[in-house]
Amino acid sequence: MNGEREFLSSAFNAADAEGALIAALDSQSGMLDLLNKLPVMSRVVAADGRVLWQSRSLETLLQPRSERGCCESLGLRHSDAECPSVQAIRTGRRQKRQRWLGRYYVSMENFPLAGLFGEDVVSMEVFHDVTTEKKLEAALARQQSLLETINRAMIKINHNLESAQRELEEKNWSLEQANRQLRSLDQMKDEFISIVSHELKAPLTSIKGSVELIRTCEHDKLSTTGHDLLSVCQRNINRLHRLVQDLLDIARIESGRLSLEFSTFNASDVVEECLQSERALADKKEVFLENAIPENLEITADRERFIQVIVNLVNNAVKFTDHGAVTVEAFGEPGSVTVHVRDTGIGIGAEEQTRIFDKFAQVGCDLNRNSGGTGLGLSIVRGIIREHGGEIHVASEPGHGSCFTLTLPQPPGRLRDGEAGPLD
């Protein structure tokens, strides 16, 4: 009786087990008929391994019942001692195993039962289709294997990243060291330029004054050759004087020591003064200089530095223009003044525009060198404009001239770390 209860509890759910047991135990035929009606795959095996009966649902897995032994019908080759059905009968205990049967993976349980088919004890085998569960287990195992592979790869990648991080930190440290050395060298260079410029300024001023004195006082005593030599000397002294002055201005701008004295002046009058200083060079190159600034426009700025900016921009425009025109325009807006210096010269390429305001940068190097350029002028111009709190930029295209546009706030202010504000 206990074997029957254990088997039926496995074959039915808990709610139906008691009623099924009462109905099944009335007779052997009633039990087998009930099992045939249920979707439970089962069979009865004798102590010698013969299959005495199997349910119709089991035939989806196995061939119709034959005289072959229970293990052989499953494709197994066991001795009697190893056969689970025989072991269940001999020991009186349930046996359990799993196996692939064709397209299905089944879990097989063996229950010892007494009094069926005229046998003292038989084994009732119940088959459960666990193919889906087994496939899920296999899929989970594959996923687990894949995750382990990914985890190993991630560990390796992490190790490589850590190595790369260490290498990057070492390189960053080396770069920081190199940057510190470069900053130190740059500071030494600036100090050297400042010192040399100051040391050169005094003797140059003395030499320049002496040459002018000789040309003035000894004019009648000099031969034509002497006059020519003094003219050459004076031109080169003026060139050196401008270079020294440019170096001093750069040093003042970079150290924040550029002093500004603000005043309000007529923009048209000051620009006309600037154009007159460049008139000789413009006439020589057949370049027309035009002052297109409204006569009533006034600007508040450092007058001398504003003249330096305009003269520099006009001089550059004339140097790179042949048989054309240079025009200076300006207009006022609430809170600012905008000035344009346009030319019809050779223009500036896009790549050169990105570095045109850098120190010692030169556009059309060969032409600029021949024209006596130092590559400091535009850098000084930008520094002066920024000291006023303004900004400057260029728009140009090779062969179509250039336009330098500077904007000055009114009242002026100084630009510090990208911020501008009015000066008190």
XYZ file of C-alpha atoms in Angstrom, residues 83-417:
335
model
C 19.060 -2.218 -13.487
C 17.109 0.474 -11.536
C 13.843 -1.487 -11.796
C 15.439 -4.622 -10.397
C 17.134 -2.577 -7.637
C 13.779 -0.984 -6.690
C 12.195 -4.466 -6.381
C 15.109 -5.950 -4.410
C 15.638 -3.017 -2.050
C 12.042 -1.836 -1.799
C 13.245 1.738 -2.279
C 12.548 4.254 -5.003
C 15.201 4.688 -7.716
C 15.725 7.807 -9.846
C 17.747 8.578 -12.995
C 17.799 10.792 -16.111
C 18.573 10.012 -19.749
C 18.177 11.237 -23.338
C 15.625 9.121 -25.213
C 15.750 10.143 -28.854
C 14.487 13.717 -29.039
C 13.489 13.832 -25.352
C 15.306 14.057 -22.070
C 13.399 12.219 -19.359
C 13.553 11.791 -15.630
C 12.694 8.176 -14.686
C 11.507 7.060 -11.227
C 11.028 3.434 -10.149
C 8.502 2.542 -7.396
C 8.232 -1.022 -6.005
C 4.588 -2.241 -6.047
C 3.104 -5.546 -4.859
C 0.401 -7.741 -6.347
C 0.291 -6.698 -9.970
C 0.234 -9.105 -12.945
C 0.496 -12.094 -10.571
C 3.977 -11.045 -9.472
C 4.962 -10.708 -5.844
C 6.636 -7.334 -6.445
C 6.964 -5.265 -9.625
C 8.527 -1.893 -10.451
C 6.315 0.905 -11.625
C 8.432 3.256 -13.798
C 7.190 6.857 -14.259
C 8.736 9.018 -16.980
C 8.736 12.833 -16.803
C 9.640 14.826 -19.904
C 12.262 17.334 -18.688
C 13.560 18.234 -22.140
C 12.636 21.923 -21.763
C 14.197 22.088 -18.302
C 17.316 20.333 -19.565
C 17.599 22.676 -22.553
C 17.200 25.617 -20.185
C 19.914 24.159 -17.966
C 22.146 23.720 -21.008
C 21.388 27.289 -22.140
C 22.097 28.568 -18.635
C 25.325 26.594 -18.575
C 26.320 28.108 -21.919
C 25.400 31.563 -20.642
C 27.366 30.904 -17.488
C 30.329 29.772 -19.542
C 29.977 32.836 -21.744
C 29.771 35.088 -18.680
C 32.861 33.435 -17.235
C 34.654 33.981 -20.548
C 33.509 37.604 -20.603
C 34.558 37.996 -16.984
C 38.016 36.635 -17.744
C 38.235 38.983 -20.728
C 37.101 41.913 -18.565
C 39.698 41.036 -15.945
C 42.340 41.003 -18.667
C 41.048 44.265 -20.133
C 40.996 45.814 -16.662
C 44.549 44.663 -16.113
C 45.563 46.203 -19.449
C 43.715 49.414 -18.557
C 45.493 49.565 -15.227
C 48.815 49.094 -17.002
C 47.871 51.767 -19.536
C 46.755 54.047 -16.685
C 50.092 53.607 -14.940
C 51.925 54.251 -18.199
C 49.750 57.324 -18.851
C 50.433 58.644 -15.352
C 54.158 58.186 -15.908
C 53.950 60.010 -19.231
C 51.832 62.764 -17.675
C 54.417 63.181 -14.959
C 57.145 63.368 -17.604
C 55.099 65.910 -19.564
C 54.527 67.975 -16.427
C 58.246 67.965 -15.782
C 58.908 68.988 -19.390
C 56.223 71.697 -19.186
C 57.761 73.089 -16.016
C 61.129 73.183 -17.729
C 59.598 74.840 -20.798
C 57.816 77.422 -18.640
C 61.062 78.105 -16.845
C 62.907 78.461 -20.144
C 60.128 80.666 -21.531
C 60.330 82.891 -18.477
C 64.123 83.063 -18.793
C 63.706 83.958 -22.485
C 61.210 86.721 -21.686
C 63.480 88.085 -18.978
C 66.438 87.923 -21.354
C 64.513 89.741 -24.105
C 63.379 92.390 -21.628
C 66.881 92.902 -20.252
C 68.520 92.975 -23.692
C 65.858 95.334 -25.009
C 66.402 97.754 -22.152
C 70.158 97.508 -22.555
C 69.918 98.147 -26.310
C 67.453 101.021 -26.068
C 69.841 103.503 -24.432
C 72.815 103.087 -26.835
C 70.487 103.015 -29.853
C 68.892 106.266 -28.761
C 72.375 107.768 -28.362
C 73.527 106.528 -31.772
C 70.331 107.733 -33.431
C 70.747 111.193 -31.923
C 74.389 111.355 -32.977
C 73.603 110.433 -36.582
C 70.832 113.038 -36.774
C 73.182 115.635 -35.272
C 75.868 114.857 -37.846
C 73.385 115.080 -40.721
C 72.123 118.425 -39.423
C 75.305 120.173 -38.287
C 77.743 118.741 -40.790
C 75.426 118.713 -43.774
C 77.561 121.032 -45.932
C 80.778 119.221 -45.130
C 79.517 115.745 -46.123
C 80.060 114.305 -49.567
C 77.298 112.577 -51.492
C 78.684 109.224 -50.374
C 78.717 110.420 -46.763
C 75.073 111.477 -46.988
C 74.159 108.075 -48.471
C 76.000 106.185 -45.740
C 74.341 108.234 -43.021
C 70.921 107.581 -44.602
C 71.603 103.832 -44.589
C 72.799 104.085 -41.006
C 69.716 106.028 -39.934
C 67.298 103.565 -41.628
C 68.903 100.610 -39.882
C 68.986 102.422 -36.539
C 65.269 103.182 -36.908
C 64.639 99.533 -37.755
C 66.560 98.345 -34.665
C 64.767 100.946 -32.565
C 61.366 99.623 -33.706
C 62.472 96.052 -32.986
C 63.615 96.940 -29.490
C 60.398 98.851 -28.878
C 58.340 95.884 -30.080
C 60.236 93.530 -27.755
C 59.644 95.860 -24.830
C 55.927 96.099 -25.638
C 55.606 92.301 -25.804
C 57.378 91.981 -22.451
C 55.073 94.600 -20.892
C 51.915 92.976 -22.305
C 52.846 89.461 -21.175
C 53.815 90.640 -17.695
C 50.694 92.813 -17.355
C 52.787 95.979 -17.016
C 51.489 97.799 -20.104
C 50.367 101.201 -18.829
C 47.379 102.895 -20.480
C 46.301 106.532 -20.279
C 42.715 106.922 -21.419
C 41.361 110.016 -23.097
C 38.546 110.876 -25.495
C 39.548 111.962 -29.004
C 38.179 112.371 -32.512
C 38.609 109.048 -34.323
C 38.713 110.541 -37.833
C 41.493 113.015 -36.964
C 43.672 110.364 -35.313
C 43.212 107.878 -38.178
C 44.103 110.617 -40.689
C 47.333 111.179 -38.740
C 48.053 107.435 -38.971
C 47.426 107.375 -42.725
C 49.742 110.345 -43.279
C 52.586 108.459 -41.606
C 52.147 105.636 -44.153
C 51.494 107.856 -47.163
C 55.047 107.645 -48.556
C 55.070 103.836 -48.585
C 51.543 103.748 -50.042
C 52.426 106.160 -52.845
C 55.509 104.133 -53.682
C 53.312 101.002 -54.105
C 50.476 102.904 -55.769
C 48.078 102.103 -52.940
C 45.191 104.491 -52.241
C 44.593 105.219 -48.534
C 41.012 106.085 -47.561
C 39.712 107.461 -44.280
C 36.012 106.486 -44.168
C 35.378 107.315 -40.501
C 32.538 109.740 -39.636
C 33.958 113.129 -38.659
C 31.955 113.295 -35.417
C 32.899 109.824 -34.077
C 34.757 109.971 -30.773
C 36.617 107.133 -29.040
C 37.767 106.757 -25.446
C 41.077 104.868 -25.372
C 44.814 105.297 -24.906
C 45.478 107.654 -27.820
C 49.113 106.669 -28.455
C 48.367 102.959 -28.243
C 45.372 103.391 -30.559
C 47.677 105.115 -33.067
C 50.157 102.243 -32.691
C 47.385 99.734 -33.494
C 46.082 101.580 -36.574
C 49.574 102.332 -37.937
C 50.530 98.663 -37.548
C 47.409 97.406 -39.320
C 47.665 99.988 -42.136
C 51.395 99.316 -42.579
C 50.737 95.576 -42.906
C 47.900 96.213 -45.364
C 50.096 98.447 -47.558
C 53.005 95.976 -47.474
C 50.838 93.185 -48.837
C 48.904 95.267 -51.380
C 50.060 96.407 -54.835
C 48.104 98.901 -56.960
C 45.063 98.683 -54.698
C 43.441 100.399 -51.751
C 43.449 100.368 -47.948
C 40.349 101.694 -46.191
C 39.788 102.447 -42.501
C 36.134 102.447 -41.373
C 34.514 102.790 -37.960
C 31.076 103.053 -36.405
C 29.815 103.450 -32.891
C 27.223 101.358 -31.073
C 25.862 101.650 -27.535
C 28.755 100.538 -25.345
C 31.326 99.880 -28.093
C 33.165 101.104 -31.189
C 34.061 98.857 -34.134
C 36.936 99.642 -36.506
C 37.609 97.880 -39.851
C 40.926 98.035 -41.724
C 40.305 96.635 -45.223
C 42.742 96.040 -48.064
C 42.670 94.596 -51.588
C 45.945 92.729 -51.143
C 47.074 89.129 -51.424
C 44.842 87.832 -48.623
C 45.556 85.292 -45.894
C 45.033 81.529 -46.024
C 42.764 79.785 -43.498
C 45.658 77.945 -41.835
C 47.701 81.133 -41.419
C 44.683 82.945 -39.926
C 44.723 80.568 -36.941
C 48.212 81.699 -35.893
C 48.489 85.206 -37.339
C 48.276 86.850 -33.891
C 50.944 84.589 -32.327
C 54.372 85.945 -31.510
C 56.834 85.833 -34.417
C 54.146 84.425 -36.737
C 54.406 85.820 -40.259
C 52.122 85.635 -43.270
C 53.917 85.045 -46.538
C 57.260 84.641 -44.773
C 59.489 85.496 -47.741
C 57.557 88.682 -48.529
C 57.370 89.657 -44.869
C 61.084 89.100 -44.295
C 61.917 91.197 -47.330
C 59.605 93.901 -45.978
C 61.404 93.997 -42.638
C 58.684 92.390 -40.548
C 59.505 90.945 -37.118
C 56.327 88.911 -36.638
C 55.521 90.823 -33.423
C 53.244 93.566 -34.749
C 49.912 91.725 -34.757
C 50.664 90.070 -31.436
C 51.250 93.529 -29.948
C 48.065 94.823 -31.598
C 45.994 92.033 -30.032
C 47.651 92.617 -26.654
C 46.839 96.341 -26.737
C 43.243 95.714 -27.813
C 42.739 93.141 -25.050
C 44.238 95.517 -22.498
C 41.380 97.855 -23.508
C 38.897 95.002 -22.924
C 38.304 94.543 -26.641
C 38.955 91.872 -29.257
C 40.299 91.626 -32.785
C 39.800 89.095 -35.562
C 40.522 88.747 -39.267
C 38.391 87.740 -42.258
C 40.294 86.967 -45.428
C 40.579 84.818 -48.518
C 43.714 84.372 -50.637
C 43.634 86.736 -53.599
C 40.673 88.737 -52.266
C 42.217 90.960 -49.621
C 41.774 91.050 -45.847
C 39.658 92.824 -43.245
C 40.880 93.248 -39.664
C 38.054 94.093 -37.276
C 38.676 95.402 -33.771
C 36.016 96.136 -31.187
C 36.625 98.447 -28.218
C 34.194 98.723 -25.301
C 33.138 102.226 -24.337
C 34.272 102.970 -21.703
C 37.281 100.684 -22.130
C 38.121 97.797 -19.835
C 40.838 95.200 -19.524
C 40.493 91.586 -20.669
C 41.655 89.135 -17.994
C 41.243 85.362 -18.420
